[in-house]
Amino acid sequence: VVSFSNQLTKVTTKIRHSKKEEPFGWTDFLLPNFHYNQEQIAPKSTWRIIFFLSLCLVLFFIIFLRLFHLQIVRGSANRELANGNRIQIKTIHAPRGVIFDRNGKILAANAPAFRLNNPSLVVRKAILVTREQALEWEVKNDPRVLNLEVDNVRTYPMGEKFAHVVGYMGEISEEQLKDKEFKDYHLGDRIGKIGVEAEYEKLLRGTDGGEIIEVDSTGRKIRTLRLQSPVAGQNIHLSLDASLQEKLYQLMNEALSSSGSCCGGAVAEDPTSGKILALLSLPSF
């Protein structure tokens, strides 16, 4: 028992001795050749801390002033600029009224098309683009697609046989825009120049609609914010007979050719009612 106690004492003494000799054994293991010296730790500089704190305060104050200027002082102007880039207004031009003869035959109608507007031009000119051309631009990702507005072009199935009677369309002039009669028109709009197109302009012309859309940074449409559908113009039924007009056109050409004359005119009237059934002037256009 005594011998066992002596051995136990020796082992205990060795363990305690090893602990005392390596108080920083973990430091040597993780950081080789590291010698802890409390005197080597430099005290923190108070002036350095004050300098950095002051610098941070100044920078934050400058940022605050800039944000205040952008959001409060210039807030309204910047909001308008942002909305101008994000929101666009597209005009939807109203289809014009159709012109019929007394039997319902079409003398003037509309074909789907688009109007190309160039915002960079000071004076806006109406450039009509066919549906096929617009689709081609869409397939090719042409940037001109972004400036297209829904419009239509006027077609005349009877051609030169009714040219002087029905008339034709043309772009409104700057002189006409100064007239109070055309106060609701804009540069680029098309109006009737002569004939029925001009005489019944107010009836044939409809009311344009519009679309407010939201676009992305490239100008592509994201969604429609508001839509105002256009109101089509009124249709007109004339007392003219298209079949009689065609027959008169044929006879007039034969008469002028046989007489060697260059021009002439003819009128066919219903004697019972006084209605004009055919009205022709040659040469036509």
PDB file of C-alpha atoms in Angstrom:
ATOM      1  CA  VAL A   1       0.000   0.000   0.000  1.00  0.00           C
ATOM      2  CA  VAL A   2       2.840   2.360   0.927  1.00  0.00           C
ATOM      3  CA  SER A   3       4.573   1.629  -2.318  1.00  0.00           C
ATOM      4  CA  PHE A   4       1.381   2.304  -4.271  1.00  0.00           C
ATOM      5  CA  SER A   5       0.936   5.632  -2.489  1.00  0.00           C
ATOM      6  CA  ASN A   6       4.475   6.663  -3.349  1.00  0.00           C
ATOM      7  CA  GLN A   7       3.933   5.906  -7.023  1.00  0.00           C
ATOM      8  CA  LEU A   8       0.641   7.849  -7.043  1.00  0.00           C
ATOM      9  CA  THR A   9       2.379  10.846  -5.534  1.00  0.00           C
ATOM     10  CA  LYS A  10       5.065  10.809  -8.222  1.00  0.00           C
ATOM     11  CA  VAL A  11       2.512  10.676 -11.038  1.00  0.00           C
ATOM     12  CA  THR A  12       0.498  13.518  -9.511  1.00  0.00           C
ATOM     13  CA  THR A  13       3.635  15.581  -9.078  1.00  0.00           C
ATOM     14  CA  LYS A  14       4.607  15.113 -12.761  1.00  0.00           C
ATOM     15  CA  ILE A  15       1.157  16.186 -14.009  1.00  0.00           C
ATOM     16  CA  ARG A  16       1.146  19.317 -11.856  1.00  0.00           C
ATOM     17  CA  HIS A  17       4.681  20.121 -12.962  1.00  0.00           C
ATOM     18  CA  SER A  18       3.790  19.842 -16.645  1.00  0.00           C
ATOM     19  CA  LYS A  19       0.857  22.212 -16.229  1.00  0.00           C
ATOM     20  CA  LYS A  20       3.035  24.825 -14.576  1.00  0.00           C
ATOM     21  CA  GLU A  21       5.764  24.629 -17.212  1.00  0.00           C
ATOM     22  CA  GLU A  22       3.369  25.146 -20.217  1.00  0.00           C
ATOM     23  CA  PRO A  23       0.877  27.822 -19.230  1.00  0.00           C
ATOM     24  CA  PHE A  24       0.546  28.916 -22.896  1.00  0.00           C
ATOM     25  CA  GLY A  25       0.796  25.625 -24.675  1.00  0.00           C
ATOM     26  CA  TRP A  26      -2.300  26.372 -26.841  1.00  0.00           C
ATOM     27  CA  THR A  27      -0.650  29.591 -28.032  1.00  0.00           C
ATOM     28  CA  ASP A  28       2.477  27.805 -29.173  1.00  0.00           C
ATOM     29  CA  PHE A  29       0.347  25.246 -30.965  1.00  0.00           C
ATOM     30  CA  LEU A  30      -1.765  27.783 -32.918  1.00  0.00           C
ATOM     31  CA  LEU A  31       0.772  30.606 -33.243  1.00  0.00           C
ATOM     32  CA  PRO A  32       4.338  29.270 -33.360  1.00  0.00           C
ATOM     33  CA  ASN A  33       7.072  31.539 -31.987  1.00  0.00           C
ATOM     34  CA  PHE A  34       4.443  33.802 -30.385  1.00  0.00           C
ATOM     35  CA  HIS A  35       5.553  35.457 -27.149  1.00  0.00           C
ATOM     36  CA  TYR A  36       2.821  37.151 -25.171  1.00  0.00           C
ATOM     37  CA  ASN A  37       3.859  40.503 -23.847  1.00  0.00           C
ATOM     38  CA  GLN A  38       1.207  42.781 -22.411  1.00  0.00           C
ATOM     39  CA  GLU A  39       3.491  45.794 -22.824  1.00  0.00           C
ATOM     40  CA  GLN A  40       3.525  45.347 -26.627  1.00  0.00           C
ATOM     41  CA  ILE A  41      -0.239  46.232 -26.968  1.00  0.00           C
ATOM     42  CA  ALA A  42      -0.383  49.927 -27.839  1.00  0.00           C
ATOM     43  CA  PRO A  43      -3.101  51.964 -26.184  1.00  0.00           C
ATOM     44  CA  LYS A  44      -5.914  53.226 -28.482  1.00  0.00           C
ATOM     45  CA  SER A  45      -5.504  56.796 -29.768  1.00  0.00           C
ATOM     46  CA  THR A  46      -8.419  59.040 -28.722  1.00  0.00           C
ATOM     47  CA  TRP A  47      -7.682  61.628 -31.406  1.00  0.00           C
ATOM     48  CA  ARG A  48      -7.737  58.991 -34.131  1.00  0.00           C
ATOM     49  CA  ILE A  49     -11.177  57.812 -33.051  1.00  0.00           C
ATOM     50  CA  ILE A  50     -12.481  61.390 -32.966  1.00  0.00           C
ATOM     51  CA  PHE A  51     -11.092  62.037 -36.451  1.00  0.00           C
ATOM     52  CA  PHE A  52     -12.772  59.004 -37.998  1.00  0.00           C
ATOM     53  CA  LEU A  53     -16.061  59.703 -36.248  1.00  0.00           C
ATOM     54  CA  SER A  54     -16.008  63.305 -37.483  1.00  0.00           C
ATOM     55  CA  LEU A  55     -15.233  62.176 -41.023  1.00  0.00           C
ATOM     56  CA  CYS A  56     -18.161  59.741 -40.988  1.00  0.00           C
ATOM     57  CA  LEU A  57     -20.503  62.424 -39.701  1.00  0.00           C
ATOM     58  CA  VAL A  58     -19.431  64.841 -42.430  1.00  0.00           C
ATOM     59  CA  LEU A  59     -19.915  62.222 -45.169  1.00  0.00           C
ATOM     60  CA  PHE A  60     -23.365  61.239 -43.890  1.00  0.00           C
ATOM     61  CA  PHE A  61     -24.329  64.912 -43.680  1.00  0.00           C
ATOM     62  CA  ILE A  62     -23.296  65.460 -47.317  1.00  0.00           C
ATOM     63  CA  ILE A  63     -25.311  62.425 -48.420  1.00  0.00           C
ATOM     64  CA  PHE A  64     -28.308  63.683 -46.441  1.00  0.00           C
ATOM     65  CA  LEU A  65     -28.095  67.112 -48.105  1.00  0.00           C
ATOM     66  CA  ARG A  66     -27.925  65.494 -51.550  1.00  0.00           C
ATOM     67  CA  LEU A  67     -30.938  63.290 -50.855  1.00  0.00           C
ATOM     68  CA  PHE A  68     -32.862  66.268 -49.477  1.00  0.00           C
ATOM     69  CA  HIS A  69     -32.111  68.268 -52.625  1.00  0.00           C
ATOM     70  CA  LEU A  70     -33.133  65.444 -54.977  1.00  0.00           C
ATOM     71  CA  GLN A  71     -36.279  64.325 -53.175  1.00  0.00           C
ATOM     72  CA  ILE A  72     -37.594  67.533 -51.602  1.00  0.00           C
ATOM     73  CA  VAL A  73     -36.228  70.538 -53.494  1.00  0.00           C
ATOM     74  CA  ARG A  74     -36.193  68.908 -56.954  1.00  0.00           C
ATOM     75  CA  GLY A  75     -38.703  66.181 -56.164  1.00  0.00           C
ATOM     76  CA  SER A  76     -41.499  67.346 -58.473  1.00  0.00           C
ATOM     77  CA  ALA A  77     -39.226  67.926 -61.456  1.00  0.00           C
ATOM     78  CA  ASN A  78     -37.471  64.593 -61.026  1.00  0.00           C
ATOM     79  CA  ARG A  79     -40.810  62.826 -60.664  1.00  0.00           C
ATOM     80  CA  GLU A  80     -42.029  64.332 -63.937  1.00  0.00           C
ATOM     81  CA  LEU A  81     -38.834  63.287 -65.693  1.00  0.00           C
ATOM     82  CA  ALA A  82     -39.133  59.763 -64.340  1.00  0.00           C
ATOM     83  CA  ASN A  83     -42.780  59.487 -65.371  1.00  0.00           C
ATOM     84  CA  GLY A  84     -41.928  60.890 -68.799  1.00  0.00           C
ATOM     85  CA  ASN A  85     -39.425  58.100 -69.334  1.00  0.00           C
ATOM     86  CA  ARG A  86     -41.670  55.426 -67.829  1.00  0.00           C
ATOM     87  CA  ILE A  87     -45.098  56.474 -69.140  1.00  0.00           C
ATOM     88  CA  GLN A  88     -46.002  57.192 -72.757  1.00  0.00           C
ATOM     89  CA  ILE A  89     -49.210  58.354 -74.421  1.00  0.00           C
ATOM     90  CA  LYS A  90     -50.172  56.743 -77.713  1.00  0.00           C
ATOM     91  CA  THR A  91     -52.898  58.248 -79.903  1.00  0.00           C
ATOM     92  CA  ILE A  92     -55.401  55.808 -81.419  1.00  0.00           C
ATOM     93  CA  HIS A  93     -56.719  57.554 -84.516  1.00  0.00           C
ATOM     94  CA  ALA A  94     -60.406  57.100 -85.168  1.00  0.00           C
ATOM     95  CA  PRO A  95     -61.483  55.280 -88.340  1.00  0.00           C
ATOM     96  CA  ARG A  96     -63.122  57.552 -90.843  1.00  0.00           C
ATOM     97  CA  GLY A  97     -66.731  57.056 -91.880  1.00  0.00           C
ATOM     98  CA  VAL A  98     -67.396  54.893 -94.942  1.00  0.00           C
ATOM     99  CA  ILE A  99     -69.001  56.397 -98.045  1.00  0.00           C
ATOM    100  CA  PHE A 100     -71.652  54.265 -99.832  1.00  0.00           C
ATOM    101  CA  ASP A 101     -73.706  54.733-102.975  1.00  0.00           C
ATOM    102  CA  ARG A 102     -77.496  54.431-102.928  1.00  0.00           C
ATOM    103  CA  ASN A 103     -77.309  50.620-103.185  1.00  0.00           C
ATOM    104  CA  GLY A 104     -74.761  50.136-100.423  1.00  0.00           C
ATOM    105  CA  LYS A 105     -71.716  49.787-102.672  1.00  0.00           C
ATOM    106  CA  ILE A 106     -68.542  51.118-101.058  1.00  0.00           C
ATOM    107  CA  LEU A 107     -67.054  54.225-102.644  1.00  0.00           C
ATOM    108  CA  ALA A 108     -64.533  55.088 -99.902  1.00  0.00           C
ATOM    109  CA  ALA A 109     -63.367  52.858 -97.045  1.00  0.00           C
ATOM    110  CA  ASN A 110     -60.500  52.353 -94.615  1.00  0.00           C
ATOM    111  CA  ALA A 111     -57.561  49.953 -94.628  1.00  0.00           C
ATOM    112  CA  PRO A 112     -55.626  49.178 -91.420  1.00  0.00           C
ATOM    113  CA  ALA A 113     -52.334  50.992 -91.148  1.00  0.00           C
ATOM    114  CA  PHE A 114     -50.092  52.792 -88.690  1.00  0.00           C
ATOM    115  CA  ARG A 115     -48.761  56.300 -88.332  1.00  0.00           C
ATOM    116  CA  LEU A 116     -45.050  56.774 -87.700  1.00  0.00           C
ATOM    117  CA  ASN A 117     -44.193  59.711 -85.460  1.00  0.00           C
ATOM    118  CA  ASN A 118     -40.650  60.961 -85.020  1.00  0.00           C
ATOM    119  CA  PRO A 119     -40.335  62.760 -81.640  1.00  0.00           C
ATOM    120  CA  SER A 120     -36.991  64.278 -82.659  1.00  0.00           C
ATOM    121  CA  LEU A 121     -38.622  66.364 -85.408  1.00  0.00           C
ATOM    122  CA  VAL A 122     -39.853  69.833 -84.477  1.00  0.00           C
ATOM    123  CA  VAL A 123     -42.523  69.756 -87.203  1.00  0.00           C
ATOM    124  CA  ARG A 124     -44.410  66.472 -87.093  1.00  0.00           C
ATOM    125  CA  LYS A 125     -45.202  64.898 -90.438  1.00  0.00           C
ATOM    126  CA  ALA A 126     -47.601  62.015 -90.855  1.00  0.00           C
ATOM    127  CA  ILE A 127     -45.848  59.012 -92.327  1.00  0.00           C
ATOM    128  CA  LEU A 128     -48.371  56.264 -92.960  1.00  0.00           C
ATOM    129  CA  VAL A 129     -47.045  52.720 -92.667  1.00  0.00           C
ATOM    130  CA  THR A 130     -48.907  49.679 -93.945  1.00  0.00           C
ATOM    131  CA  ARG A 131     -49.754  46.779 -91.687  1.00  0.00           C
ATOM    132  CA  GLU A 132     -47.331  44.510 -93.554  1.00  0.00           C
ATOM    133  CA  GLN A 133     -44.471  46.977 -93.118  1.00  0.00           C
ATOM    134  CA  ALA A 134     -45.214  47.322 -89.396  1.00  0.00           C
ATOM    135  CA  LEU A 135     -45.188  43.543 -88.968  1.00  0.00           C
ATOM    136  CA  GLU A 136     -41.850  43.361 -90.771  1.00  0.00           C
ATOM    137  CA  TRP A 137     -40.379  45.953 -88.420  1.00  0.00           C
ATOM    138  CA  GLU A 138     -41.757  44.017 -85.459  1.00  0.00           C
ATOM    139  CA  VAL A 139     -40.054  40.802 -86.606  1.00  0.00           C
ATOM    140  CA  LYS A 140     -36.749  42.601 -87.172  1.00  0.00           C
ATOM    141  CA  ASN A 141     -36.952  44.444 -83.796  1.00  0.00           C
ATOM    142  CA  ASP A 142     -36.757  47.751 -85.632  1.00  0.00           C
ATOM    143  CA  PRO A 143     -36.736  50.662 -83.116  1.00  0.00           C
ATOM    144  CA  ARG A 144     -39.236  52.550 -85.277  1.00  0.00           C
ATOM    145  CA  VAL A 145     -41.927  50.181 -83.982  1.00  0.00           C
ATOM    146  CA  LEU A 146     -41.872  52.080 -80.677  1.00  0.00           C
ATOM    147  CA  ASN A 147     -43.119  55.252 -82.431  1.00  0.00           C
ATOM    148  CA  LEU A 148     -46.041  53.667 -84.292  1.00  0.00           C
ATOM    149  CA  GLU A 149     -49.632  54.719 -83.654  1.00  0.00           C
ATOM    150  CA  VAL A 150     -52.764  52.901 -84.802  1.00  0.00           C
ATOM    151  CA  ASP A 151     -54.189  54.624 -87.879  1.00  0.00           C
ATOM    152  CA  ASN A 152     -55.836  53.817 -91.214  1.00  0.00           C
ATOM    153  CA  VAL A 153     -55.472  54.732 -94.857  1.00  0.00           C
ATOM    154  CA  ARG A 154     -58.265  55.688 -97.217  1.00  0.00           C
ATOM    155  CA  THR A 155     -59.067  53.369-100.122  1.00  0.00           C
ATOM    156  CA  TYR A 156     -61.277  54.098-103.147  1.00  0.00           C
ATOM    157  CA  PRO A 157     -62.485  50.871-104.836  1.00  0.00           C
ATOM    158  CA  MET A 158     -64.078  52.725-107.794  1.00  0.00           C
ATOM    159  CA  GLY A 159     -60.897  54.663-108.494  1.00  0.00           C
ATOM    160  CA  GLU A 160     -60.963  57.404-111.118  1.00  0.00           C
ATOM    161  CA  LYS A 161     -64.660  56.856-111.929  1.00  0.00           C
ATOM    162  CA  PHE A 162     -65.630  58.684-108.706  1.00  0.00           C
ATOM    163  CA  ALA A 163     -62.494  60.757-108.141  1.00  0.00           C
ATOM    164  CA  HIS A 164     -64.059  64.197-108.670  1.00  0.00           C
ATOM    165  CA  VAL A 165     -67.175  63.291-106.679  1.00  0.00           C
ATOM    166  CA  VAL A 166     -65.730  61.514-103.660  1.00  0.00           C
ATOM    167  CA  GLY A 167     -62.508  63.536-103.533  1.00  0.00           C
ATOM    168  CA  TYR A 168     -59.399  62.551-101.635  1.00  0.00           C
ATOM    169  CA  MET A 169     -57.541  62.960 -98.328  1.00  0.00           C
ATOM    170  CA  GLY A 170     -54.484  65.061 -97.579  1.00  0.00           C
ATOM    171  CA  GLU A 171     -52.429  66.252 -94.651  1.00  0.00           C
ATOM    172  CA  ILE A 172     -53.686  69.398 -92.969  1.00  0.00           C
ATOM    173  CA  SER A 173     -51.603  72.499 -93.666  1.00  0.00           C
ATOM    174  CA  GLU A 174     -50.198  74.995 -91.184  1.00  0.00           C
ATOM    175  CA  GLU A 175     -52.464  77.698 -92.631  1.00  0.00           C
ATOM    176  CA  GLN A 176     -55.549  75.563 -91.989  1.00  0.00           C
ATOM    177  CA  LEU A 177     -54.462  74.914 -88.403  1.00  0.00           C
ATOM    178  CA  LYS A 178     -54.629  78.664 -87.758  1.00  0.00           C
ATOM    179  CA  ASP A 179     -58.328  78.628 -88.679  1.00  0.00           C
ATOM    180  CA  LYS A 180     -60.806  78.186 -85.806  1.00  0.00           C
ATOM    181  CA  GLU A 181     -62.647  75.604 -87.899  1.00  0.00           C
ATOM    182  CA  PHE A 182     -59.717  73.222 -87.432  1.00  0.00           C
ATOM    183  CA  LYS A 183     -58.913  73.985 -83.791  1.00  0.00           C
ATOM    184  CA  ASP A 184     -59.267  70.307 -82.823  1.00  0.00           C
ATOM    185  CA  TYR A 185     -56.737  69.160 -85.438  1.00  0.00           C
ATOM    186  CA  HIS A 186     -52.998  68.666 -85.053  1.00  0.00           C
ATOM    187  CA  LEU A 187     -50.004  68.567 -87.334  1.00  0.00           C
ATOM    188  CA  GLY A 188     -49.949  65.265 -89.149  1.00  0.00           C
ATOM    189  CA  ASP A 189     -53.751  64.829 -89.241  1.00  0.00           C
ATOM    190  CA  ARG A 190     -55.375  64.128 -92.594  1.00  0.00           C
ATOM    191  CA  ILE A 191     -58.542  65.845 -93.824  1.00  0.00           C
ATOM    192  CA  GLY A 192     -60.718  65.793 -96.928  1.00  0.00           C
ATOM    193  CA  LYS A 193     -59.408  68.108 -99.611  1.00  0.00           C
ATOM    194  CA  ILE A 194     -62.193  68.145-102.222  1.00  0.00           C
ATOM    195  CA  GLY A 195     -65.486  66.443-103.011  1.00  0.00           C
ATOM    196  CA  VAL A 196     -67.573  64.545-100.482  1.00  0.00           C
ATOM    197  CA  GLU A 197     -64.509  63.995 -98.285  1.00  0.00           C
ATOM    198  CA  ALA A 198     -64.162  67.746 -97.772  1.00  0.00           C
ATOM    199  CA  GLU A 199     -67.855  68.675 -97.758  1.00  0.00           C
ATOM    200  CA  TYR A 200     -68.761  66.197 -95.012  1.00  0.00           C
ATOM    201  CA  GLU A 201     -65.474  66.348 -93.105  1.00  0.00           C
ATOM    202  CA  LYS A 202     -67.136  66.936 -89.736  1.00  0.00           C
ATOM    203  CA  LEU A 203     -69.400  63.915 -90.133  1.00  0.00           C
ATOM    204  CA  LEU A 204     -66.807  61.561 -91.573  1.00  0.00           C
ATOM    205  CA  ARG A 205     -64.133  62.430 -89.040  1.00  0.00           C
ATOM    206  CA  GLY A 206     -64.423  60.548 -85.766  1.00  0.00           C
ATOM    207  CA  THR A 207     -62.978  61.228 -82.319  1.00  0.00           C
ATOM    208  CA  ASP A 208     -59.478  59.980 -81.606  1.00  0.00           C
ATOM    209  CA  GLY A 209     -58.793  57.798 -78.592  1.00  0.00           C
ATOM    210  CA  GLY A 210     -55.633  57.234 -76.625  1.00  0.00           C
ATOM    211  CA  GLU A 211     -53.640  54.749 -74.609  1.00  0.00           C
ATOM    212  CA  ILE A 212     -51.417  55.464 -71.609  1.00  0.00           C
ATOM    213  CA  ILE A 213     -48.791  52.734 -71.363  1.00  0.00           C
ATOM    214  CA  GLU A 214     -45.912  51.895 -69.057  1.00  0.00           C
ATOM    215  CA  VAL A 215     -42.637  51.059 -70.784  1.00  0.00           C
ATOM    216  CA  ASP A 216     -39.294  49.643 -69.710  1.00  0.00           C
ATOM    217  CA  SER A 217     -35.854  51.211 -70.173  1.00  0.00           C
ATOM    218  CA  THR A 218     -35.777  50.178 -73.848  1.00  0.00           C
ATOM    219  CA  GLY A 219     -39.200  51.673 -74.596  1.00  0.00           C
ATOM    220  CA  ARG A 220     -40.978  48.322 -74.806  1.00  0.00           C
ATOM    221  CA  LYS A 221     -44.552  48.206 -73.573  1.00  0.00           C
ATOM    222  CA  ILE A 222     -45.043  46.599 -70.155  1.00  0.00           C
ATOM    223  CA  ARG A 223     -48.729  47.213 -69.515  1.00  0.00           C
ATOM    224  CA  THR A 224     -51.640  49.522 -70.318  1.00  0.00           C
ATOM    225  CA  LEU A 225     -52.485  51.984 -67.556  1.00  0.00           C
ATOM    226  CA  ARG A 226     -55.500  53.571 -69.254  1.00  0.00           C
ATOM    227  CA  LEU A 227     -57.327  53.109 -72.535  1.00  0.00           C
ATOM    228  CA  GLN A 228     -59.744  55.470 -74.259  1.00  0.00           C
ATOM    229  CA  SER A 229     -61.287  53.822 -77.318  1.00  0.00           C
ATOM    230  CA  PRO A 230     -61.762  55.982 -80.427  1.00  0.00           C
ATOM    231  CA  VAL A 231     -65.191  56.836 -81.835  1.00  0.00           C
ATOM    232  CA  ALA A 232     -65.547  56.104 -85.545  1.00  0.00           C
ATOM    233  CA  GLY A 233     -66.897  58.718 -87.920  1.00  0.00           C
ATOM    234  CA  GLN A 234     -70.413  58.542 -89.368  1.00  0.00           C
ATOM    235  CA  ASN A 235     -71.094  56.606 -92.543  1.00  0.00           C
ATOM    236  CA  ILE A 236     -72.633  58.450 -95.513  1.00  0.00           C
ATOM    237  CA  HIS A 237     -75.044  57.081 -98.130  1.00  0.00           C
ATOM    238  CA  LEU A 238     -75.112  59.110-101.346  1.00  0.00           C
ATOM    239  CA  SER A 239     -77.832  59.258-103.986  1.00  0.00           C
ATOM    240  CA  LEU A 240     -75.264  58.268-106.629  1.00  0.00           C
ATOM    241  CA  ASP A 241     -75.577  54.944-108.385  1.00  0.00           C
ATOM    242  CA  ALA A 242     -72.205  53.233-108.864  1.00  0.00           C
ATOM    243  CA  SER A 243     -73.410  51.072-111.752  1.00  0.00           C
ATOM    244  CA  LEU A 244     -74.847  54.063-113.601  1.00  0.00           C
ATOM    245  CA  GLN A 245     -71.646  56.022-112.946  1.00  0.00           C
ATOM    246  CA  GLU A 246     -69.560  53.222-114.470  1.00  0.00           C
ATOM    247  CA  LYS A 247     -71.778  53.101-117.559  1.00  0.00           C
ATOM    248  CA  LEU A 248     -71.618  56.870-117.942  1.00  0.00           C
ATOM    249  CA  TYR A 249     -67.834  56.756-117.579  1.00  0.00           C
ATOM    250  CA  GLN A 250     -67.578  54.201-120.379  1.00  0.00           C
ATOM    251  CA  LEU A 251     -69.889  56.136-122.737  1.00  0.00           C
ATOM    252  CA  MET A 252     -68.106  59.424-122.027  1.00  0.00           C
ATOM    253  CA  ASN A 253     -64.701  57.954-122.861  1.00  0.00           C
ATOM    254  CA  GLU A 254     -66.052  56.582-126.137  1.00  0.00           C
ATOM    255  CA  ALA A 255     -67.631  59.944-127.034  1.00  0.00           C
ATOM    256  CA  LEU A 256     -64.460  61.891-126.287  1.00  0.00           C
ATOM    257  CA  SER A 257     -62.367  59.429-128.233  1.00  0.00           C
ATOM    258  CA  SER A 258     -64.613  59.600-131.322  1.00  0.00           C
ATOM    259  CA  SER A 259     -64.834  63.402-131.250  1.00  0.00           C
ATOM    260  CA  GLY A 260     -61.142  63.918-130.562  1.00  0.00           C
ATOM    261  CA  SER A 261     -61.940  66.026-127.525  1.00  0.00           C
ATOM    262  CA  CYS A 262     -59.799  66.072-124.377  1.00  0.00           C
ATOM    263  CA  CYS A 263     -62.377  66.619-121.683  1.00  0.00           C
ATOM    264  CA  GLY A 264     -66.038  66.696-120.815  1.00  0.00           C
ATOM    265  CA  GLY A 265     -68.642  66.260-118.096  1.00  0.00           C
ATOM    266  CA  ALA A 266     -71.975  64.560-117.580  1.00  0.00           C
ATOM    267  CA  VAL A 267     -74.786  64.567-115.012  1.00  0.00           C
ATOM    268  CA  ALA A 268     -77.626  62.052-114.555  1.00  0.00           C
ATOM    269  CA  GLU A 269     -80.555  63.236-112.446  1.00  0.00           C
ATOM    270  CA  ASP A 270     -83.780  61.651-111.227  1.00  0.00           C
ATOM    271  CA  PRO A 271     -86.484  63.984-112.648  1.00  0.00           C
ATOM    272  CA  THR A 272     -89.050  62.989-110.041  1.00  0.00           C
ATOM    273  CA  SER A 273     -86.930  63.755-106.944  1.00  0.00           C
ATOM    274  CA  GLY A 274     -84.090  65.881-108.266  1.00  0.00           C
ATOM    275  CA  LYS A 275     -81.464  63.508-106.819  1.00  0.00           C
ATOM    276  CA  ILE A 276     -78.163  63.221-108.648  1.00  0.00           C
ATOM    277  CA  LEU A 277     -77.655  59.641-109.818  1.00  0.00           C
ATOM    278  CA  ALA A 278     -74.329  60.089-111.621  1.00  0.00           C
ATOM    279  CA  LEU A 279     -71.819  62.901-111.824  1.00  0.00           C
ATOM    280  CA  LEU A 280     -68.748  62.647-114.021  1.00  0.00           C
ATOM    281  CA  SER A 281     -65.874  64.873-115.022  1.00  0.00           C
ATOM    282  CA  LEU A 282     -63.081  63.900-117.410  1.00  0.00           C
ATOM    283  CA  PRO A 283     -60.144  63.710-117.469  1.00  0.00           C
ATOM    284  CA  SER A 284     -60.111  62.141-114.029  1.00  0.00           C
ATOM    285  CA  PHE A 285     -57.252  61.508-111.593  1.00  0.00           C
TER     286      PHE A 285
END
